[in-house]
Amino acid sequence: MTWKRWLLGTPLETERFRDERLRIPIALAVFSSDALSSVAYATEEILLVLSLAGAAALGYSIPISGVIVLLLAILIASYRQTIHAYPDGGGSYIVARENLGTLWGLVAAAALLLDYILTVAVSTAAGAAAVTSAWPRLLHYRVAVGLLFLLLLAVGNLRGLRQSGRIFAVPTYLFIFSMVSLIVTGVVRAGLGLPPVEPPMATIPLATHDVTLFLLMRAFSAGCAALTGIEAISNGVQAFRKPEARNASTTLMIMGGILAFFFMGTSYLAHVYTVVPGVGQTVVSQLGRAVFGTGLLYYLLQFATASILMVAANTAFADFPRLSSILARDRFVPRQLANLGDRLVFSNGILILAGSAGFLVIMFGGSTHGLIPLYAVGVFLAFTLSQAGMVARHLRHKGERYRLHAVVNAAGATATGAALLVIAVTKFIQGAWIVILLIPLFVFCFLKIHRHYFYVRQQLSLREIEPERPLRHTAVVPMSAVNRATIYALRYAKSIAHEVEAVHVAIDPQRVEQIREQWKQWGGGVPLRILESPYRSIVQPLVDHIDELMHGRRGNEMVTVVLPEFVTAHWWEGLLHNQSAFLIKGALLFKPGVVVTSVPFHFSR
Amino acid sequence: MTWKRWLLGTPLETERFRDERLRIPIALAVFSSDALSSVAYATEEILLVLSLAGAAALGYSIPISGVIVLLLAILIASYRQTIHAYPDGGGSYIVARENLGTLWGLVAAAALLLDYILTVAVSTAAGAAAVTSAWPRLLHYRVAVGLLFLLLLAVGNLRGLRQSGRIFAVPTYLFIFSMVSLIVTGVVRAGLGLPPVEPPMATIPLATHDVTLFLLMRAFSAGCAALTGIEAISNGVQAFRKPEARNASTTLMIMGGILAFFFMGTSYLAHVYTVVPGVGQTVVSQLGRAVFGTGLLYYLLQFATASILMVAANTAFADFPRLSSILARDRFVPRQLANLGDRLVFSNGILILAGSAGFLVIMFGGSTHGLIPLYAVGVFLAFTLSQAGMVARHLRHKGERYRLHAVVNAAGATATGAALLVIAVTKFIQGAWIVILLIPLFVFCFLKIHRHYFYVRQQLSLREIEPERPLRHTAVVPMSAVNRATIYALRYAKSIAHEVEAVHVAIDPQRVEQIREQWKQWGGGVPLRILESPYRSIVQPLVDHIDELMHGRRGNEMVTVVLPEFVTAHWWEGLLHNQSAFLIKGALLFKPGVVVTSVPFHFSR
């Protein structure tokens, strides 16, 4: 397993779990990247919707960005209260569950899990787009580029949180530097009346729609993708250094300020330079070429964009496993999700997240635009539930100035609720329906799983266990040929059971004759039974035979099936042998009173 | 397993294998579709290369198509001889192996296997392109559309050959009808000087290259994709009704005629209507709209194109499993590939083919254009080897008029060999290198596998087997908690072994205390051993403990590890439990003298 060590690092002792805490600059890099990086695609998606109504409509992107920044301010005010009320980590699941009841908590959890997956998918797709904008030759390989990003993220996260924090701090600050350079240079150049260094691709879109309220709302919905990730900080308060709540709150404010600046700046520049989306290059890439020319600064911008998008995806890699481990402890998802891996991270959650996001990237051919309609529904539902939960909490606890606090959270809940409605309606046909369908399905599964664990506990209980009686064994040794491995299995069978029989499933009549002959010499007195198989199945005749043997047995009588199993010197050689043993085990697993044992036969080369 | 029956049909008895033979009209549909369907992309790829040199260069497509048709004629003459010389099926592998030696046979086999995978990938990608040309809304889902096609093909083929022949005859004839209508109507309309019903998208490509010999050769290479599939008939002579050789030969001739007509017709129409590729619509789709308008006939054409491409992919689904079963019988690939499935088809080969092609479709984002450079290298190598083998055969056997026959095959070998060189050189950078790298790798694996089977046979031999001595057992029962399942496992262990001990790996100190307490009541005198685990691993401490137990044992002393295993009422519930049993088995498999037994515990709901 040395390759695993090399890839993931040496195991960490359980004791070290509490040490993995983040300072503000690192935390800003880890938690705010999701929001910041969305300027890489959110502005573009707004423009893409508006371009349906022709070039003149593109100007609406500025007021729409303004509304989104306003929503951001409301959200931040509302979430600061959550952080202080839940210094141990107040994810939407916990807040909604505690204040609105288990069912709403699970709805919030389902919504968030889906949105984390989408964050990863959208961010890697957008990251691939940043790369293919700079190197158009890679356009055909954007799915492969996206999957490569996912792989790096999964490996990075399997190594552990603090180290991944450090790995990812550099790109975030690089992106902040690049974007500030872009916006300041762009605004100055435009102010001086200088022409773009490289004019954006001048494809003037044909208007196919009018500028309707619905279209503007669709553009707004597309832009709301920028707000996902705000909740990351309140979910991850535990990951901050002490005093956790205050540090988290400060980080939240810094993030909000930067995001508002980037978002307004990009929209303004896109307007000034009349950049049009959907021409095989991202809006940010076109802006970069217009402001910097295709030089060092431009490539730095694209590199930083791709990198911060990876960090953004990484936010979800911190939060998805964390939330699913909480759900696992509450027994709503498989409990393997609560296991700490070698490196003190929730490895299973990381793998599931990477797998699901990879599936989406593949299914949507690596297209950010295709994924956007699924995005943001979940997170706005979680926002609304979490803040509604906070209102309920204020009204119940009646703490200091609780009326004011309740009003702030109620404003947040109302604003995000309204946005949720707009998003769900305007994006429904393009893909939001998938998420709206999946959320109740997830909740259904959570409840089903919870019930299963309840029944398991009941049935494993030792109450009223029947008294011990000595067991009586019959051993059955299936074999396809008489060879050294079969003979060893037979010897083992004789040593554990009172009665032993060998069986052979007849596929090839010639072989049957050969085996009968050999059995006379090697069988050692054990009876050999030949089973017919007209459909060439090995498993079915054997299962039927075992059923016959078990018929009419008492509770203390058992059949043990002893299988010779080939163990090859190299793993790949194992693929060269029939996996009948595996199929037989699977088929007999469900029969009470039947135990299957493999006797390994080791090949030396 | 009723869903399996419903999907794949009821099992067929071995006896019925010989009945699955095809008549000419069905055989034409099954075997010639690969070649015929290539007009859906081959002309387009020629134009795409030429368009690099601007609009004026597009006219070269007609002479290039002429050269390819000439090559087709030479190939058909050459392959007719192969069919008559090998009436039992003369695939390149068999012909090359028999006449040039095993190594060349394996090279041909590797080349063909790769090309079958590429046929499936290219055809499904092109089929998806036909669909997205007609419904541009689906453009984002082309990977998903391609994978859906693959799924249908895999299921169809798992059901059995003759039935798939029938399923696929209709679309082939529909395509022939549609293409004939398109070409005849198009030529007549052009002759009458009528304008196109819908003018093709008038994007005039900018010339970035000059018309060089290299560019023309690249265009030729791209068009050579049209010739893959010619060998399908000679591989599958066995599948024809009697007289097999004559029927196969007739089918080959018919196919050649139709292909030449389609190929020249499409190139001519593309020239007359100045169709330009690479604008989100296929060339055939643009021609269809130009000649028919976007009406019923157009949609029929697109439907027929997508359908015949599926039939084309199906050719490979007939040949890949057939070739790999031959290789398996010769022990060059895993012998599972020689197993006939329930429905008398080589199921494993079908699944591997579908999986590999799906991987390619995903990796290339469903782009035909991205896959084309990998295509045709393999098949032209196989062509050359097969015909060179035929030359060697004629010269050795010296049959009637053998000099003439040798000249025909030599002409074929020379022509395809020259084409191979052109293809390998001009497509090398774009992707042919992948195939050129993989072929020797495959051959290496074939030889490695062959050697493995040889050693296995040796080691399984019963010669000098040691005499039987009674075995002595120690049973070890690992457990994470004291519950009903553990107690049952313990009872089983006591019944098969002389010595028994229970072990618990300490992850959680609280639990250790609890287990010690419970063991006093339930342990029944069996000693309990607690193993420390600082890194939270369940498996490693257990493995170390077993190693200790085994240390210094004699050959007839064994350790049996008895694991309680949860069997849930529904398969999905199994996912809700720790798979530690599985990991423990994997870790102990390689230890001589250790046997692992699972004692199932059945949950009722």
XYZ file of C-alpha atoms in Angstrom, chain A:
605
model
C 0.000 0.000 0.000
C 2.949 2.350 -0.397
C 1.333 4.155 -3.356
C -1.566 5.038 -1.056
C 0.849 6.469 1.508
C 2.661 8.441 -1.142
C -0.604 9.831 -2.509
C -2.410 10.502 0.737
C 0.343 10.860 3.332
C 0.979 8.741 6.410
C -1.972 8.006 8.710
C -2.701 10.480 11.520
C -3.507 9.422 15.060
C -7.038 10.040 16.357
C -5.624 12.366 19.039
C -4.682 14.969 16.450
C -8.245 15.664 15.289
C -8.716 18.768 17.478
C -5.602 20.482 16.073
C -6.945 20.994 12.582
C -8.087 24.630 12.957
C -7.788 27.538 10.506
C -6.607 31.167 10.836
C -8.658 33.937 9.163
C -6.467 34.386 6.035
C -6.518 30.647 5.362
C -10.205 30.374 6.276
C -11.023 33.200 3.858
C -9.259 31.249 1.123
C -11.051 28.015 1.966
C -14.553 29.304 2.650
C -15.019 32.425 0.524
C -13.677 31.041 -2.730
C -17.057 29.581 -3.710
C -18.682 32.987 -3.627
C -15.717 34.909 -5.108
C -15.077 32.469 -7.920
C -18.648 32.773 -9.122
C -17.689 35.971 -10.964
C -16.071 33.530 -13.387
C -19.504 32.370 -14.555
C -22.336 34.262 -12.836
C -21.922 37.484 -14.856
C -21.598 35.384 -17.977
C -24.834 33.546 -17.285
C -26.677 36.832 -16.696
C -25.390 38.147 -20.033
C -26.244 34.905 -21.785
C -29.896 35.178 -20.767
C -30.053 38.878 -21.621
C -28.437 38.292 -25.031
C -31.586 36.431 -26.056
C -33.137 39.874 -26.293
C -30.334 41.299 -28.398
C -27.328 43.499 -27.765
C -29.344 46.392 -26.331
C -30.607 44.252 -23.440
C -27.077 43.503 -22.181
C -27.068 46.786 -20.247
C -29.605 45.344 -17.792
C -26.805 43.273 -16.293
C -25.745 46.210 -14.101
C -29.042 46.762 -12.231
C -29.466 42.983 -11.928
C -26.009 42.676 -10.376
C -27.027 45.488 -8.026
C -30.069 43.536 -6.815
C -27.901 40.463 -6.240
C -25.391 42.480 -4.202
C -28.286 43.841 -2.115
C -29.475 40.284 -1.501
C -25.926 39.443 -0.488
C -25.911 42.215 2.129
C -29.192 41.002 3.636
C -27.894 37.444 3.739
C -24.668 38.418 5.462
C -26.493 40.373 8.149
C -28.767 37.408 8.690
C -25.991 34.823 8.774
C -23.874 36.789 11.258
C -26.628 36.112 13.766
C -26.563 32.401 12.993
C -22.829 32.243 13.588
C -23.167 33.850 17.008
C -26.144 31.713 17.991
C -24.405 28.492 16.896
C -20.702 28.823 17.654
C -20.312 25.033 17.334
C -21.370 25.171 13.683
C -24.860 26.156 12.633
C -25.489 24.509 9.325
C -28.987 24.806 7.864
C -29.645 21.194 8.856
C -28.937 21.817 12.514
C -30.720 25.176 12.667
C -33.795 23.968 10.790
C -33.948 20.673 12.673
C -33.664 22.284 16.077
C -36.149 25.067 15.452
C -38.557 23.776 12.786
C -38.479 20.008 13.396
C -36.698 16.954 11.973
C -38.512 16.902 8.637
C -37.537 20.482 7.734
C -34.019 19.754 8.899
C -33.826 16.838 6.493
C -35.230 18.972 3.659
C -32.482 21.512 4.297
C -29.875 18.740 4.452
C -31.020 17.223 1.163
C -31.007 20.622 -0.502
C -27.500 21.356 0.735
C -26.022 17.991 -0.208
C -27.336 18.434 -3.754
C -26.002 21.939 -3.936
C -22.562 20.894 -2.751
C -22.416 18.366 -5.557
C -23.484 21.051 -8.017
C -20.939 23.508 -6.636
C -18.228 21.015 -7.424
C -19.622 20.207 -10.872
C -20.176 23.850 -11.865
C -16.813 24.971 -10.512
C -14.826 22.257 -12.267
C -16.728 22.848 -15.516
C -16.075 26.593 -15.247
C -12.441 25.886 -14.361
C -12.112 23.765 -17.487
C -13.716 26.627 -19.468
C -11.099 29.053 -18.099
C -8.377 26.702 -19.327
C -9.946 26.080 -22.750
C -10.483 29.836 -23.211
C -6.759 30.364 -22.871
C -5.839 27.274 -24.936
C -8.642 26.699 -27.481
C -6.874 23.523 -28.642
C -8.118 21.861 -25.460
C -11.777 22.616 -26.260
C -12.457 18.988 -27.221
C -10.968 17.755 -23.965
C -12.939 19.922 -21.565
C -14.603 16.898 -19.926
C -11.189 15.317 -19.407
C -9.785 18.600 -18.018
C -12.750 18.845 -15.624
C -12.291 15.273 -14.438
C -8.589 15.858 -13.896
C -9.448 18.815 -11.644
C -11.854 16.597 -9.707
C -9.182 13.980 -9.219
C -6.718 16.532 -7.855
C -9.371 17.838 -5.474
C -10.313 14.419 -4.210
C -6.688 13.498 -3.560
C -5.971 16.847 -1.916
C -8.908 16.441 0.418
C -8.179 12.851 1.284
C -4.850 14.166 2.592
C -6.581 16.337 5.211
C -8.157 19.730 5.792
C -5.371 21.960 7.094
C -2.925 20.973 4.453
C -5.553 21.534 1.785
C -6.186 24.955 3.317
C -2.542 25.845 2.786
C -2.421 24.403 -0.719
C -5.394 26.518 -1.725
C -4.589 29.860 -0.071
C -2.151 30.917 -2.797
C -4.563 30.683 -5.757
C -7.292 32.572 -3.901
C -5.024 35.532 -3.260
C -3.681 35.282 -6.787
C -7.253 35.527 -8.074
C -8.024 38.498 -5.841
C -4.877 40.207 -7.129
C -5.689 39.402 -10.798
C -9.291 40.537 -10.566
C -8.388 43.782 -8.800
C -5.787 44.426 -11.520
C -8.314 43.651 -14.227
C -11.055 45.864 -12.839
C -8.822 48.810 -11.905
C -6.871 48.730 -15.195
C -10.074 48.256 -17.169
C -11.886 51.121 -15.475
C -8.869 53.434 -15.849
C -8.415 52.540 -19.537
C -12.110 53.058 -20.206
C -12.003 56.356 -18.291
C -9.085 57.544 -20.447
C -11.052 56.550 -23.540
C -8.421 53.983 -24.641
C -9.621 51.245 -27.033
C -9.486 47.568 -25.972
C -6.061 45.942 -26.584
C -7.808 43.044 -28.332
C -11.417 43.782 -29.242
C -13.880 41.123 -27.985
C -15.320 38.810 -30.635
C -17.895 40.958 -32.375
C -20.718 38.476 -32.893
C -23.851 40.557 -32.471
C -26.597 38.290 -31.126
C -29.930 38.285 -32.934
C -32.817 39.113 -30.632
C -35.164 36.122 -30.378
C -36.987 37.325 -27.235
C -38.347 40.652 -26.012
C -37.114 42.188 -22.782
C -39.896 40.827 -20.549
C -40.074 40.731 -16.772
C -39.718 36.930 -17.035
C -36.478 37.308 -18.988
C -35.078 39.744 -16.415
C -36.047 37.341 -13.633
C -34.329 34.497 -15.484
C -31.179 36.614 -15.723
C -31.456 37.340 -11.986
C -31.844 33.613 -11.258
C -28.766 32.818 -13.303
C -26.811 35.387 -11.310
C -27.964 34.009 -7.969
C -25.403 31.239 -8.440
C -22.985 33.861 -7.096
C -24.527 33.598 -3.618
C -24.039 29.919 -3.058
C -21.231 29.379 -0.632
C -22.285 32.120 1.784
C -23.514 29.434 4.166
C -20.172 27.629 4.030
C -18.782 29.787 6.813
C -21.711 29.235 9.174
C -21.490 25.475 8.589
C -17.817 25.457 9.326
C -17.515 27.686 12.392
C -15.822 24.779 14.194
C -12.954 24.904 11.725
C -11.918 28.426 12.809
C -9.373 29.282 15.489
C -10.683 30.693 18.748
C -12.739 32.846 19.172
C -14.530 30.879 16.464
C -17.712 32.926 16.143
C -15.999 36.285 15.929
C -13.381 35.083 13.428
C -16.056 33.485 11.269
C -18.153 36.630 11.345
C -15.198 38.811 10.321
C -14.351 36.455 7.475
C -17.963 36.649 6.279
C -17.859 40.455 6.125
C -14.531 40.581 4.246
C -15.850 38.092 1.748
C -19.043 40.081 1.146
C -17.103 43.260 0.418
C -14.763 41.614 -2.085
C -17.595 39.793 -3.841
C -19.668 42.952 -4.278
C -16.655 44.748 -5.763
C -15.802 41.937 -8.204
C -19.340 41.363 -9.264
C -20.183 44.990 -9.986
C -16.762 45.532 -11.591
C -17.121 42.633 -14.007
C -20.631 43.592 -15.031
C -19.525 47.183 -15.587
C -16.504 46.178 -17.721
C -18.542 43.689 -19.757
C -20.917 46.570 -20.481
C -18.207 49.098 -21.370
C -16.343 46.674 -23.657
C -19.593 45.174 -25.098
C -18.515 41.624 -24.369
C -20.884 38.937 -25.648
C -20.970 35.455 -24.075
C -21.251 32.043 -25.716
C -18.508 32.245 -28.338
C -16.191 29.483 -27.073
C -14.445 31.893 -24.693
C -15.589 32.956 -21.252
C -16.541 36.557 -20.515
C -13.647 36.922 -18.061
C -11.234 35.622 -20.700
C -12.542 38.135 -23.264
C -12.240 40.932 -20.690
C -8.704 39.817 -19.906
C -7.684 39.976 -23.551
C -9.434 43.351 -23.978
C -7.740 44.905 -20.952
C -4.330 43.166 -20.826
C -3.897 41.710 -24.319
C -2.905 38.050 -24.650
C 0.187 38.399 -22.483
C 1.547 37.334 -19.141
C -1.139 39.137 -17.099
C -3.878 37.526 -19.196
C -2.511 34.001 -18.636
C -2.077 34.782 -14.946
C -5.761 35.801 -14.803
C -6.898 32.568 -16.489
C -4.642 30.486 -14.292
C -5.887 32.246 -11.171
C -9.512 31.826 -12.294
C -9.120 28.105 -12.884
C -7.305 27.790 -9.554
C -9.866 29.651 -7.454
C -12.631 27.602 -9.052
C -10.818 24.547 -7.759
C -10.686 26.126 -4.325
C -14.418 26.837 -4.668
C -15.084 23.206 -5.411
C -12.915 22.542 -2.397
C -15.365 24.408 -0.160
C -17.895 21.746 -0.952
C -15.241 19.108 -0.306
C -14.971 20.512 3.208
C -18.716 20.802 3.794
C -20.286 17.802 2.085
C -18.391 15.198 4.152
C -18.950 17.268 7.307
C -22.728 17.453 6.787
C -23.011 13.840 5.779
C -21.053 12.739 8.830
C -23.530 14.634 11.025
C -26.412 12.952 9.173
C -24.645 9.601 9.609
C -24.326 10.111 13.352
C -28.072 10.806 13.409
C -28.509 7.589 11.344
C -30.123 9.208 8.303
C -27.387 8.159 5.867
C -25.101 5.079 5.797
C -22.938 5.128 8.902
C -19.743 4.598 6.908
C -20.029 8.334 6.188
C -19.182 9.018 9.835
C -15.888 7.081 9.707
C -12.724 9.123 9.980
C -10.207 7.906 7.422
C -6.453 7.434 7.770
C -5.837 11.162 7.491
C -8.623 12.242 9.858
C -10.977 13.236 7.037
C -14.330 11.702 6.199
C -12.982 9.771 3.210
C -16.240 8.185 2.087
C -18.004 11.532 1.847
C -15.128 12.887 -0.226
C -15.302 9.962 -2.619
C -19.090 10.156 -3.023
C -18.925 13.889 -3.689
C -16.177 13.500 -6.291
C -18.048 10.622 -7.952
C -21.389 12.433 -8.162
C -19.845 15.656 -9.437
C -17.865 13.675 -12.003
C -21.088 12.041 -13.155
C -22.697 15.459 -13.667
C -19.673 16.863 -15.508
C -19.766 13.865 -17.834
C -23.537 13.958 -18.352
C -23.501 17.657 -19.213
C -20.425 17.312 -21.414
C -18.474 19.702 -19.186
C -20.830 22.617 -19.938
C -21.245 25.191 -17.152
C -24.223 26.635 -18.978
C -26.014 23.288 -18.933
C -25.481 22.852 -15.184
C -26.456 26.360 -14.053
C -30.260 25.782 -14.154
C -29.884 23.003 -11.572
C -27.786 25.185 -9.354
C -28.849 27.511 -6.520
C -32.307 25.961 -6.006
C -31.024 23.821 -3.182
C -28.977 26.466 -1.498
C -31.749 29.061 -1.516
C -34.123 26.517 -0.018
C -31.563 25.853 2.703
C -31.055 29.617 3.244
C -34.775 30.139 3.677
C -35.231 27.234 6.075
C -32.189 28.175 8.122
C -33.272 31.772 8.559
C -36.892 30.841 9.226
C -35.472 28.548 11.891
C -33.535 31.475 13.377
C -36.740 33.541 13.547
C -38.476 30.703 15.397
C -35.505 30.474 17.759
C -35.492 34.195 18.588
C -39.221 34.130 19.291
C -38.869 31.101 21.566
C -35.717 32.085 23.484
C -36.682 35.770 23.814
C -33.018 36.801 24.393
C -31.606 40.323 24.507
C -33.048 42.550 21.733
C -34.712 39.456 20.293
C -37.268 41.470 18.344
C -34.554 43.233 16.345
C -32.729 39.938 15.717
C -35.949 38.267 14.609
C -36.633 41.097 12.167
C -33.139 40.781 10.632
C -33.531 37.030 10.136
C -37.102 37.431 8.910
C -35.885 39.913 6.304
C -33.274 37.354 5.251
C -35.805 34.550 5.078
C -38.249 36.649 3.069
C -35.616 37.852 0.611
C -34.162 34.385 -0.005
C -37.645 32.839 -0.076
C -38.695 35.254 -2.789
C -35.484 34.580 -4.716
C -36.077 30.831 -4.355
C -39.522 31.197 -5.892
C -38.134 33.221 -8.803
C -35.325 30.692 -9.372
C -37.602 27.650 -9.194
C -40.117 29.136 -11.640
C -37.748 30.627 -14.207
C -35.307 27.707 -14.294
C -37.863 24.936 -13.902
C -37.920 23.665 -17.482
C -34.168 24.083 -18.091
C -33.312 21.720 -15.253
C -34.421 22.994 -11.830
C -37.120 20.297 -11.903
C -34.434 17.662 -11.431
C -33.401 19.168 -8.103
C -37.016 19.827 -7.046
C -37.687 16.141 -7.691
C -34.553 14.891 -5.963
C -34.981 16.758 -2.669
C -38.134 14.869 -1.536
C -36.566 11.651 -2.849
C -33.514 12.230 -0.659
C -35.694 12.947 2.372
C -37.613 9.737 1.694
C -34.326 7.793 1.625
C -33.119 9.451 4.849
C -36.272 8.304 6.637
C -36.108 4.831 5.145
C -32.485 4.431 6.248
C -33.333 5.667 9.730
C -36.034 3.015 10.013
C -33.690 0.277 8.793
C -31.121 1.050 11.499
C -33.896 0.943 14.057
C -34.968 -2.559 12.989
C -31.387 -3.827 12.868
C -30.834 -2.742 16.453
C -33.971 -4.587 17.479
C -33.055 -7.818 15.727
C -29.469 -7.913 16.960
C -30.605 -7.665 20.561
C -29.586 -10.619 22.725
C -32.929 -10.757 24.518
C -34.657 -14.154 24.207
C -31.728 -15.721 22.343
C -32.247 -19.489 21.939
C -30.038 -21.789 24.070
C -26.933 -23.350 22.489
C -27.226 -26.803 20.869
C -24.299 -28.630 19.220
C -24.271 -28.002 15.432
C -24.242 -30.833 12.870
C -22.419 -30.176 9.596
C -22.551 -31.420 6.031
C -19.801 -30.076 3.764
C -20.319 -29.755 0.009
C -17.267 -29.255 -2.246
C -18.167 -27.976 -5.740
C -15.416 -28.442 -8.322
C -14.902 -27.938 -12.024
C -11.886 -30.244 -12.287
C -9.848 -32.597 -10.129
C -6.657 -30.735 -9.354
C -4.436 -29.768 -6.472
C -6.721 -26.911 -5.383
C -9.769 -29.201 -5.284
C -7.943 -31.815 -3.264
C -6.875 -29.219 -0.668
C -10.449 -27.961 -0.380
C -11.628 -31.533 0.106
C -9.129 -32.090 2.910
C -10.320 -28.952 4.652
C -13.960 -30.030 4.277
C -13.228 -33.422 5.827
C -11.609 -31.747 8.829
C -14.622 -29.566 9.711
C -17.698 -31.672 8.905
C -19.223 -35.042 9.748
C -20.491 -35.721 6.211
C -18.732 -34.581 3.020
C -19.740 -34.767 -0.645
C -18.163 -33.468 -3.849
C -20.351 -32.086 -6.651
C -19.607 -31.306 -10.278
C -21.919 -29.287 -12.531
C -21.920 -30.941 -15.961
C -21.332 -28.420 -18.754
C -19.084 -30.519 -20.970
C -19.859 -34.292 -21.180
C -16.217 -35.159 -21.975
C -15.043 -33.501 -18.820
C -17.618 -35.398 -16.743
C -16.143 -38.706 -17.890
C -12.632 -37.512 -17.139
C -13.617 -36.410 -13.632
C -15.347 -39.730 -12.837
C -12.136 -41.507 -13.842
C -9.873 -39.271 -11.771
C -12.207 -39.471 -8.759
C -11.577 -43.183 -8.453
C -7.921 -42.413 -7.736
C -8.143 -39.121 -5.821
C -11.619 -39.029 -4.251
C -10.510 -40.752 -1.038
C -13.906 -42.359 -0.503
C -15.897 -39.096 -0.662
C -19.051 -39.537 -2.813
C -19.126 -37.556 -6.106
C -22.421 -36.214 -7.423
C -22.882 -34.927 -11.000
C -25.500 -32.171 -11.501
C -27.083 -31.588 -14.921
C -27.117 -28.035 -16.416
C -28.923 -27.602 -19.740
C -28.495 -23.786 -19.741
C -24.731 -23.797 -18.973
C -25.298 -22.187 -15.582
C -22.854 -23.268 -12.858
C -24.748 -21.631 -10.060
C -28.385 -22.649 -10.464
C -27.982 -26.459 -10.358
C -25.775 -26.076 -7.292
C -28.299 -23.862 -5.520
C -31.080 -26.334 -6.319
C -28.979 -29.156 -4.919
C -28.272 -27.266 -1.667
C -32.001 -26.531 -1.366
C -32.654 -30.265 -1.583
C -30.065 -30.979 1.105
C -31.509 -28.322 3.420
C -35.050 -29.556 2.964
C -36.431 -30.822 6.265
C -33.301 -30.036 8.308
C -33.553 -29.005 11.937
C -32.254 -25.705 13.382
C -28.906 -27.148 14.490
C -28.102 -28.830 11.169
C -26.004 -26.786 8.721
C -24.487 -27.067 5.265
C -21.018 -25.580 4.713
C -20.049 -25.123 1.066
C -16.261 -25.348 0.732
C -14.930 -23.649 -2.419
C -11.394 -23.869 -3.736
C -10.324 -20.279 -4.499
C -7.392 -19.359 -6.717
C -5.115 -16.698 -5.239
C -2.730 -15.454 -7.889
C 0.640 -13.830 -7.299
C -0.460 -10.567 -8.994
C -3.886 -8.976 -8.739
C -4.356 -8.805 -12.518
C -3.906 -12.534 -12.839
C -6.991 -12.960 -10.666
C -9.003 -11.496 -13.549
C -7.898 -14.405 -15.711
C -9.918 -16.941 -13.747
C -13.581 -17.670 -13.597
C -15.295 -15.819 -10.830
C -17.708 -18.697 -10.200
C -16.750 -18.777 -6.506
C -17.956 -15.217 -6.193
C -21.269 -15.966 -7.941
C -21.855 -19.067 -5.825
C -21.291 -17.080 -2.631
C -23.726 -14.423 -3.776
C -26.398 -16.976 -4.601
C -26.092 -18.879 -1.315
C -25.830 -15.829 0.931
C -29.585 -15.601 1.410
C -30.134 -19.215 2.486
C -30.468 -19.674 6.246
C -28.310 -22.485 7.615
C -25.804 -22.334 4.738
C -22.228 -21.104 5.263
C -19.760 -20.608 2.411
C -16.015 -21.029 3.014
C -13.215 -20.398 0.528
C -10.032 -22.386 0.847
C -7.343 -20.337 -0.868
C -4.881 -21.985 -3.213
C -1.780 -19.814 -3.708
C 0.001 -19.668 -7.035
C 3.665 -18.834 -6.710
C 4.019 -17.003 -10.076
